[in-house]
GROMACS .gro file of C-alpha atoms in nm:
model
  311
    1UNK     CA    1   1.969   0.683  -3.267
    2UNK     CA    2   2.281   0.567  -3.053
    3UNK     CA    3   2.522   0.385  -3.228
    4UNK     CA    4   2.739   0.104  -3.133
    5UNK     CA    5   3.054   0.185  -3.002
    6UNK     CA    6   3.379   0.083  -3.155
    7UNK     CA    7   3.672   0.029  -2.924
    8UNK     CA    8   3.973  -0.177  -2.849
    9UNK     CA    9   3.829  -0.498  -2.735
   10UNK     CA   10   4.049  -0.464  -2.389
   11UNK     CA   11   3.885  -0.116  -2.377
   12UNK     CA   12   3.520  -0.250  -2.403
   13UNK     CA   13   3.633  -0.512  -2.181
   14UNK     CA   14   3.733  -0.252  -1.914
   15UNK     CA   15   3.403  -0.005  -1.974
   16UNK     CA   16   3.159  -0.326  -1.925
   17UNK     CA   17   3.349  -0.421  -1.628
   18UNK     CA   18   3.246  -0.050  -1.508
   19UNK     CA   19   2.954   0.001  -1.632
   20UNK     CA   20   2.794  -0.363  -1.556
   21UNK     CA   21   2.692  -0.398  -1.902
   22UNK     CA   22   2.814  -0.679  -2.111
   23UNK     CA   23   3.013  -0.608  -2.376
   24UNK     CA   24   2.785  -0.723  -2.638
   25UNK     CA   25   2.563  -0.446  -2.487
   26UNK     CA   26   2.778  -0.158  -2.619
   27UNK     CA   27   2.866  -0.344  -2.944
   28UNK     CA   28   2.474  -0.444  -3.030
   29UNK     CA   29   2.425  -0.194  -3.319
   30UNK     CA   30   2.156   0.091  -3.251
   31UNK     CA   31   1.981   0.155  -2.902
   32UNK     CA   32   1.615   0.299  -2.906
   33UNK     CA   33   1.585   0.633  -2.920
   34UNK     CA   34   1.385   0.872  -2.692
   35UNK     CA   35   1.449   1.244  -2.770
   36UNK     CA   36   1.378   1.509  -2.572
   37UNK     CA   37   0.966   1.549  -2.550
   38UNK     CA   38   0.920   1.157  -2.672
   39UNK     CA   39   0.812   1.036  -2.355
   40UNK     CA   40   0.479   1.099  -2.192
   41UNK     CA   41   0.550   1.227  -1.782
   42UNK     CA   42   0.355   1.193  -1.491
   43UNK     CA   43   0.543   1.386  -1.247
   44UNK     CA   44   0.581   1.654  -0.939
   45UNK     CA   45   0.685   2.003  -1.085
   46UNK     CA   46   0.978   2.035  -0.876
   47UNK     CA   47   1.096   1.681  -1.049
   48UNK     CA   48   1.467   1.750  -1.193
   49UNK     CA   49   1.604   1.662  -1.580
   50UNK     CA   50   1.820   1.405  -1.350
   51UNK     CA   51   1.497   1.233  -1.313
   52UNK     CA   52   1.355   1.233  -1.685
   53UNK     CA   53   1.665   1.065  -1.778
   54UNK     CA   54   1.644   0.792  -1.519
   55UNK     CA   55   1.289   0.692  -1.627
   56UNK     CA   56   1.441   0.724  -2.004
   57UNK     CA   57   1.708   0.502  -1.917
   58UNK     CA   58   1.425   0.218  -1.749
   59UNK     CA   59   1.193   0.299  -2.083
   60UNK     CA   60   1.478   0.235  -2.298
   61UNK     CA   61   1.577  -0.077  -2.144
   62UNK     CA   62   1.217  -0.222  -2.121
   63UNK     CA   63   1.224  -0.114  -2.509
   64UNK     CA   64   1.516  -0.275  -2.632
   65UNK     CA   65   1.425  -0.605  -2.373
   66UNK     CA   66   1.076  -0.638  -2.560
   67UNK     CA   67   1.263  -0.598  -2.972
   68UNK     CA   68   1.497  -0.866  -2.812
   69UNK     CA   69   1.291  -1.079  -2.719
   70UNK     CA   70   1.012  -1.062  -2.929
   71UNK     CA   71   1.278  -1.224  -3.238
   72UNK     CA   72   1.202  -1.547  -3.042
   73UNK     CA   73   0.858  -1.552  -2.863
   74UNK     CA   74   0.529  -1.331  -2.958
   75UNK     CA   75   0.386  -1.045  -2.724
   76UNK     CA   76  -0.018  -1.050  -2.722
   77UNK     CA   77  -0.091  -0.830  -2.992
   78UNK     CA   78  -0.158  -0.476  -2.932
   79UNK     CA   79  -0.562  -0.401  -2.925
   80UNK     CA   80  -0.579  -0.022  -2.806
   81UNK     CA   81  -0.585   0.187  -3.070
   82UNK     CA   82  -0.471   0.602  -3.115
   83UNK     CA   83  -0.674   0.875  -3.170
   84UNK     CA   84  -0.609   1.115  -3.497
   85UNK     CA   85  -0.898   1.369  -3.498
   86UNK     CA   86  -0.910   1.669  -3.218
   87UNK     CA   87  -1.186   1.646  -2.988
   88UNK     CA   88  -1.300   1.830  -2.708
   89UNK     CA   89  -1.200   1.764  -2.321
   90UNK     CA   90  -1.571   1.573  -2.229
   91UNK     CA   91  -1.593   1.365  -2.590
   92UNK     CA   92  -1.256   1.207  -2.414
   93UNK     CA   93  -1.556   0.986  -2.161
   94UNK     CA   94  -1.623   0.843  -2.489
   95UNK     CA   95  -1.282   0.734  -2.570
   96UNK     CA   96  -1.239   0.577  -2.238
   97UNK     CA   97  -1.526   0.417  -2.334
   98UNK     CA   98  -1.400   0.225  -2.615
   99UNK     CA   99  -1.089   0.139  -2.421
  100UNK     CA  100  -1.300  -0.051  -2.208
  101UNK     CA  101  -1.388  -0.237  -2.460
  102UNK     CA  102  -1.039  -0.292  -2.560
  103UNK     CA  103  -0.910  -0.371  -2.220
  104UNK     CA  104  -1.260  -0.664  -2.223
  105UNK     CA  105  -1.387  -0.500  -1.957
  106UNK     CA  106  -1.763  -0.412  -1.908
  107UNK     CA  107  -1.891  -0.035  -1.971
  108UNK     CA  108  -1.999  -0.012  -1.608
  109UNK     CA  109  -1.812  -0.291  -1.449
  110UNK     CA  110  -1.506  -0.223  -1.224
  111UNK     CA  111  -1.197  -0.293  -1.312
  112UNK     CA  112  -1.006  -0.545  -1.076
  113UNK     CA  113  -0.688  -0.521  -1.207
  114UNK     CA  114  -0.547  -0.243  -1.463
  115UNK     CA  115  -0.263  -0.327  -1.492
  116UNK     CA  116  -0.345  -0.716  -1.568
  117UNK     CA  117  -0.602  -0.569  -1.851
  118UNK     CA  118  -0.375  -0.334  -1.994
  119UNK     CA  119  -0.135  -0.609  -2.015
  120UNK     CA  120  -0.408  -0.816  -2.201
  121UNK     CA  121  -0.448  -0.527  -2.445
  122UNK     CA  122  -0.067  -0.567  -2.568
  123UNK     CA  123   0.056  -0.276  -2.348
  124UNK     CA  124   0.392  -0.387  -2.143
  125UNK     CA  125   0.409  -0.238  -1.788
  126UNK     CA  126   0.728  -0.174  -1.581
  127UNK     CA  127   0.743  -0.066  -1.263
  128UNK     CA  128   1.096   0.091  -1.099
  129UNK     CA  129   1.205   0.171  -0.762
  130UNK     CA  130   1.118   0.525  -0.639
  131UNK     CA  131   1.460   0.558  -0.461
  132UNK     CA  132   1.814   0.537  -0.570
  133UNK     CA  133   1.971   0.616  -0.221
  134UNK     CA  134   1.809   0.748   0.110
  135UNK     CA  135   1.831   1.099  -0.032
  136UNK     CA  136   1.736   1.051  -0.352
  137UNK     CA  137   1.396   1.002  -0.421
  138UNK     CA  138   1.227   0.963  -0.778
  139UNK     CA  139   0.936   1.256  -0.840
  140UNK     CA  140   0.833   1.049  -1.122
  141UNK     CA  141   0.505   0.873  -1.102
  142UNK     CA  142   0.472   0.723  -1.466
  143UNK     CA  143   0.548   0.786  -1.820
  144UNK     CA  144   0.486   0.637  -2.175
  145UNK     CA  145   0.618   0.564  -2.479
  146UNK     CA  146   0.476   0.357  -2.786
  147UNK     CA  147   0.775   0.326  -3.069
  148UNK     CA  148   0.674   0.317  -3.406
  149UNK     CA  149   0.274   0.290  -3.380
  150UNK     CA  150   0.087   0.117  -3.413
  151UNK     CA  151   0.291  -0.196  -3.512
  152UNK     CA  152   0.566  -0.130  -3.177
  153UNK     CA  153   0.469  -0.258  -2.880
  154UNK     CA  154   0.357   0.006  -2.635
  155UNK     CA  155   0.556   0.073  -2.278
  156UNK     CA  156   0.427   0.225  -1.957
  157UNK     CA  157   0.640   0.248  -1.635
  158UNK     CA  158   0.538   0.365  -1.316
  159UNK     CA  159   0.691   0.371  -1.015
  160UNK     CA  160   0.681   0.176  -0.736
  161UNK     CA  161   0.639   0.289  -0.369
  162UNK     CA  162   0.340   0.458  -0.455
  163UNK     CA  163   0.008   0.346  -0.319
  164UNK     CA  164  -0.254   0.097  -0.481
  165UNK     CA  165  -0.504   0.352  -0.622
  166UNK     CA  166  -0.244   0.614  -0.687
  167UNK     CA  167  -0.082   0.345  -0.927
  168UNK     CA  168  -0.373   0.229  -1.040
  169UNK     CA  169  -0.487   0.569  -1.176
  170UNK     CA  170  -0.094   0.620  -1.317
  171UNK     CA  171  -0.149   0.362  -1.503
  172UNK     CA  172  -0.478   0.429  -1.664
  173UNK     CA  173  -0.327   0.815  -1.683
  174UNK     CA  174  -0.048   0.714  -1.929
  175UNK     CA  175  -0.251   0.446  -2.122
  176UNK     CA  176  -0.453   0.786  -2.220
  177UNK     CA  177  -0.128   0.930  -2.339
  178UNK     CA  178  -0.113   0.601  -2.567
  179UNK     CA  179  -0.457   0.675  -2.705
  180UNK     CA  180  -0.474   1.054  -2.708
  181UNK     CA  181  -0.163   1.174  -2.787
  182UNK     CA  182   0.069   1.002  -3.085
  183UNK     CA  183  -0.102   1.179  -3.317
  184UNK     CA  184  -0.260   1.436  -3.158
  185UNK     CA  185  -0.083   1.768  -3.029
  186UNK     CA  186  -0.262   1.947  -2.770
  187UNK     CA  187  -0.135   2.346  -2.708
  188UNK     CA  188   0.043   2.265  -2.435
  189UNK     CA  189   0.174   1.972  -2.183
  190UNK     CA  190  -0.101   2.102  -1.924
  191UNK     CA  191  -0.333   2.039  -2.159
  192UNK     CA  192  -0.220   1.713  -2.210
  193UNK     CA  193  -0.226   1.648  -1.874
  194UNK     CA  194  -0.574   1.729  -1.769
  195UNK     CA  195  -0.688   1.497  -2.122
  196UNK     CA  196  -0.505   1.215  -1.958
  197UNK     CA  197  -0.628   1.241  -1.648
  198UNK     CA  198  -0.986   1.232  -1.755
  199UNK     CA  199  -0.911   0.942  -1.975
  200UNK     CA  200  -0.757   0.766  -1.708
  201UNK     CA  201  -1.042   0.849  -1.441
  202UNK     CA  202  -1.278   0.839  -1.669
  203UNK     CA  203  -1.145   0.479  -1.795
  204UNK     CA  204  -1.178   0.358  -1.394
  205UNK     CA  205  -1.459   0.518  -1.291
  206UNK     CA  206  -1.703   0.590  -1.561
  207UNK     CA  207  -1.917   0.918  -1.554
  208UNK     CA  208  -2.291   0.717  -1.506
  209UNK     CA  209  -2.082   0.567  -1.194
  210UNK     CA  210  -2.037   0.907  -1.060
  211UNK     CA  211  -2.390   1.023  -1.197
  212UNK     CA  212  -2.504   0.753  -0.970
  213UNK     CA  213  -2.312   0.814  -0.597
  214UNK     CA  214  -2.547   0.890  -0.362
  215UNK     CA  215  -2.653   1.281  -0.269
  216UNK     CA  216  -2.470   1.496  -0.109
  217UNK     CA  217  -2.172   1.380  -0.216
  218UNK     CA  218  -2.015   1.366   0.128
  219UNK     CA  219  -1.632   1.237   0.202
  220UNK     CA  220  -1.877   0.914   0.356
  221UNK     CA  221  -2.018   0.845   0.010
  222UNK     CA  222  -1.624   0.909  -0.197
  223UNK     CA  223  -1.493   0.639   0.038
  224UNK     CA  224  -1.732   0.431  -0.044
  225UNK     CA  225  -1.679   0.445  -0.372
  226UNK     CA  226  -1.352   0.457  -0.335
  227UNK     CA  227  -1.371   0.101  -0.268
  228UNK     CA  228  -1.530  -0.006  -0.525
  229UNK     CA  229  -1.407   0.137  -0.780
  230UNK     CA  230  -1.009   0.149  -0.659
  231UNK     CA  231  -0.983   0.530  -0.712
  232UNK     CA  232  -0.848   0.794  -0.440
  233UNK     CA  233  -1.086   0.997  -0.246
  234UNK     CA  234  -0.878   1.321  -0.389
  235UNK     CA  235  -0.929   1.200  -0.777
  236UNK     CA  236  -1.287   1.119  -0.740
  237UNK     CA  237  -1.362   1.467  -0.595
  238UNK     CA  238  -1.208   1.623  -0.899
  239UNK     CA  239  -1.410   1.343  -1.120
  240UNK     CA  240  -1.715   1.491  -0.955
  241UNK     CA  241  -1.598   1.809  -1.019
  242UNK     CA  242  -1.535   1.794  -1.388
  243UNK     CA  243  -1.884   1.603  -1.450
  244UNK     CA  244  -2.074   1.931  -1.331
  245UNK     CA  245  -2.189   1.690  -0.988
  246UNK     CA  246  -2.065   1.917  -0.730
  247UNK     CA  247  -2.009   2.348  -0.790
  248UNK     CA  248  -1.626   2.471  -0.734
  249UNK     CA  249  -1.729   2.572  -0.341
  250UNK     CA  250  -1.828   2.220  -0.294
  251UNK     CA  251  -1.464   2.068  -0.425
  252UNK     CA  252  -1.291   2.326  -0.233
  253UNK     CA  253  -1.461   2.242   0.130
  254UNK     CA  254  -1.468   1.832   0.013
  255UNK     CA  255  -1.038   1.925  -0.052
  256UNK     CA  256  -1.081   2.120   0.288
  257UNK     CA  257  -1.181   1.854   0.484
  258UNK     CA  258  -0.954   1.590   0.322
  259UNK     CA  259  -0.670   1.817   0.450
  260UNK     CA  260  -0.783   1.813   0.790
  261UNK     CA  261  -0.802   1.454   0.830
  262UNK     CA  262  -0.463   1.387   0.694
  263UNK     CA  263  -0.586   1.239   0.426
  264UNK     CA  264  -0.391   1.371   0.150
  265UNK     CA  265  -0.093   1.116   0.258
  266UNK     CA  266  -0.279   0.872   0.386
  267UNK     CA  267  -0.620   0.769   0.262
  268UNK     CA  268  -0.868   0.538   0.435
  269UNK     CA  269  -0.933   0.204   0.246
  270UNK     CA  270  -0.604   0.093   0.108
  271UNK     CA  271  -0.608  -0.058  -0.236
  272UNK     CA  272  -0.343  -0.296  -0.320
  273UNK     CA  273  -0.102  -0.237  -0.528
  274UNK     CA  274  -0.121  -0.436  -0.863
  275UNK     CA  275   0.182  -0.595  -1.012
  276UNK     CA  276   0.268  -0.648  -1.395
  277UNK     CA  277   0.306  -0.998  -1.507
  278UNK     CA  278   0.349  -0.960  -1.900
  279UNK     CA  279   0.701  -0.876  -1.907
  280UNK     CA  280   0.823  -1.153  -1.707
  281UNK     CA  281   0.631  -1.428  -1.875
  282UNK     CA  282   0.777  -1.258  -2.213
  283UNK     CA  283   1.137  -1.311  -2.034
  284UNK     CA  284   0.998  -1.696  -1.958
  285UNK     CA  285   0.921  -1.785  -2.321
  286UNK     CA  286   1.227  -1.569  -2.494
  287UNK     CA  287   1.505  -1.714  -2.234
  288UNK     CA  288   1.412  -1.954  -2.041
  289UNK     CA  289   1.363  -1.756  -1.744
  290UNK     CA  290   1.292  -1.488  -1.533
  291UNK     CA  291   1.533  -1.471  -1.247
  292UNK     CA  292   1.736  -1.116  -1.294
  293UNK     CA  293   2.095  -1.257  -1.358
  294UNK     CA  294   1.992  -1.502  -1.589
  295UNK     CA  295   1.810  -1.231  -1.809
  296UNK     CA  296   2.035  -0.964  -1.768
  297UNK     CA  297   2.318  -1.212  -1.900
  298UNK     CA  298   2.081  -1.254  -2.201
  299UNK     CA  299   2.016  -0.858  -2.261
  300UNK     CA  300   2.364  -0.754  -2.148
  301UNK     CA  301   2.255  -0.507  -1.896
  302UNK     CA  302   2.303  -0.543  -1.515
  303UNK     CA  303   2.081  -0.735  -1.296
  304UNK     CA  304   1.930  -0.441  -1.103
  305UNK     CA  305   1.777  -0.275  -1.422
  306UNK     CA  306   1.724  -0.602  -1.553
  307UNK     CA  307   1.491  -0.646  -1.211
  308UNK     CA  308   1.281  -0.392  -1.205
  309UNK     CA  309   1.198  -0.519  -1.559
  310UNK     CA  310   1.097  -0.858  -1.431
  311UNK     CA  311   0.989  -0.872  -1.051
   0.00000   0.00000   0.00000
């Protein structure tokens, strides 16, 4: 862990005046710690080790901001639970099944809002801004932590910027990092990958949906049930895919033909994006409030951090 730092009071004066930080901040005692290969990534290959650390930094923050505040007001207690035993990829459909069950939603029932049931399940969500500057743009699209399970209170950020069922399915992604993976240890991070992404789709769009789309599964009928079921044409092609519903010839012309529309950018049916609400009520009961300056006073840590933790 990172230990307080012990300076000159003038000196901790003059690196909070740099830094933004109060100066309680840097003499708090120890700050959450996220080694290298803690956190859970969503995220382009070409992103940089410039980016991990900037989502470690928000993970951190939303961390320390929950232990704070949690000495004075109660999070809703945490009802997912983790998986111990190995299992193979398609037993994971059963998982997400349970964590329907968690989240109180219905096995074949869509799911309006993730992010407002994950939150009911005890899981806080933070979203940050994709871009520092014009030319610097975040190739992060979630990650998750859960310190010291399963009494901690589990984290997932995203980022913002992204579109509604991209987030949506980020979301659901990293809650199957939460589930599958703190005791688990798959051979590799691809293989943790593809395990979360068929928790997560699997968790929006469950496999007797898909068993049930209309034949041939034509880009007509994904759009369709693209909106109902708040998932991206792209993602429910592979969903098809991995259920044995189409062959690999039909994915590849469906991917095809989603290229030659311009799809891949820009989908039809837009899904709104859904924002988290559990943090800042958290904020409302611990201080008083949730406006950015008045909680960053209370955490010691500047008001931009402090708003992508509450907005």
């Amino acid at each position: 862990m990172l230990g307080a730092i012990s300076l000159d009071p003038s000196r901790l004066d003059e690196l909070a005046a740099a830094t933004g930080f109060s100066p309680d901040f840097f003499s708090r005692g120890p700050l959450p710690d996220l080694p290298e290969g803690s956190l859970r990534f969503r995220k382009k290959a070409r992103a940089t080790q410039r980016d991990d650390d900037r989502v470690r930094a928000v993970v951190r923050h939303t961390i320390e901001a929950v232990q704070l505040a949690s000495t004075v007001a109660s999070p809703p207690p945490v009802r997912i639970q983790s998986l111990h035993d190995d299992i193979p990829l398609n037993e994971i459909e059963t998982v997400a099944e349970s964590a329907r069950e968690w989240l109180g939603v219905g096995r074949m029932d869509p799911i309006a809002n993730i992010v407002r049931a994950v939150e009911r399940a005890g899981v806080v969500v933070v979203y940050a801004n994709a871009e520092v500057t014009s030319t610097d743009r975040l190739d992060h699209d979630g990650a998750a932590f859960w310190p010291d399970p399963p009494v901690g209170v589990p984290v997932i950020y995203a980022t913002r910027g992204r579109t509604g069922d991209r987030t949506r399915l980020t979301v659901a992604h990293e809650l199957g990092h939460l589930v599958l993976h703190q005791y688990r240890h798959p051979p590799s991070v691809q293989a943790a990958e593809e395990e979360a992404f068929r928790f997560g789709s699997s968790l929006i769009v469950p496999a007797d949906a898909i068993h049930s789309l209309r034949t041939p599964i034509t880009l007509k009928v994904l759009v369709e049930a693209k909106a109902r079921w708040g998932m991206s044409v792209q993602a429910l092609v592979k969903r098809c895919y991995d259920l044995n519903v189409i062959d690999k010839d039909r994915q590849t012309s469906l991917y095809k033909q989603i290229a030659s529309r311009g799809w891949r950018t820009a989908e039809p049916v837009e899904v709104p994006v859904e924002e988290p609400a559990l943090m800042r009520r958290l904020m409302e009961a611990a201080y008083g409030s949730s406006d950015p300056m008045r909680v960053g006073k209370k955490l010691g840590i500047p008001a931009i951090p402090t708003r992508d933790l509450v907005a």
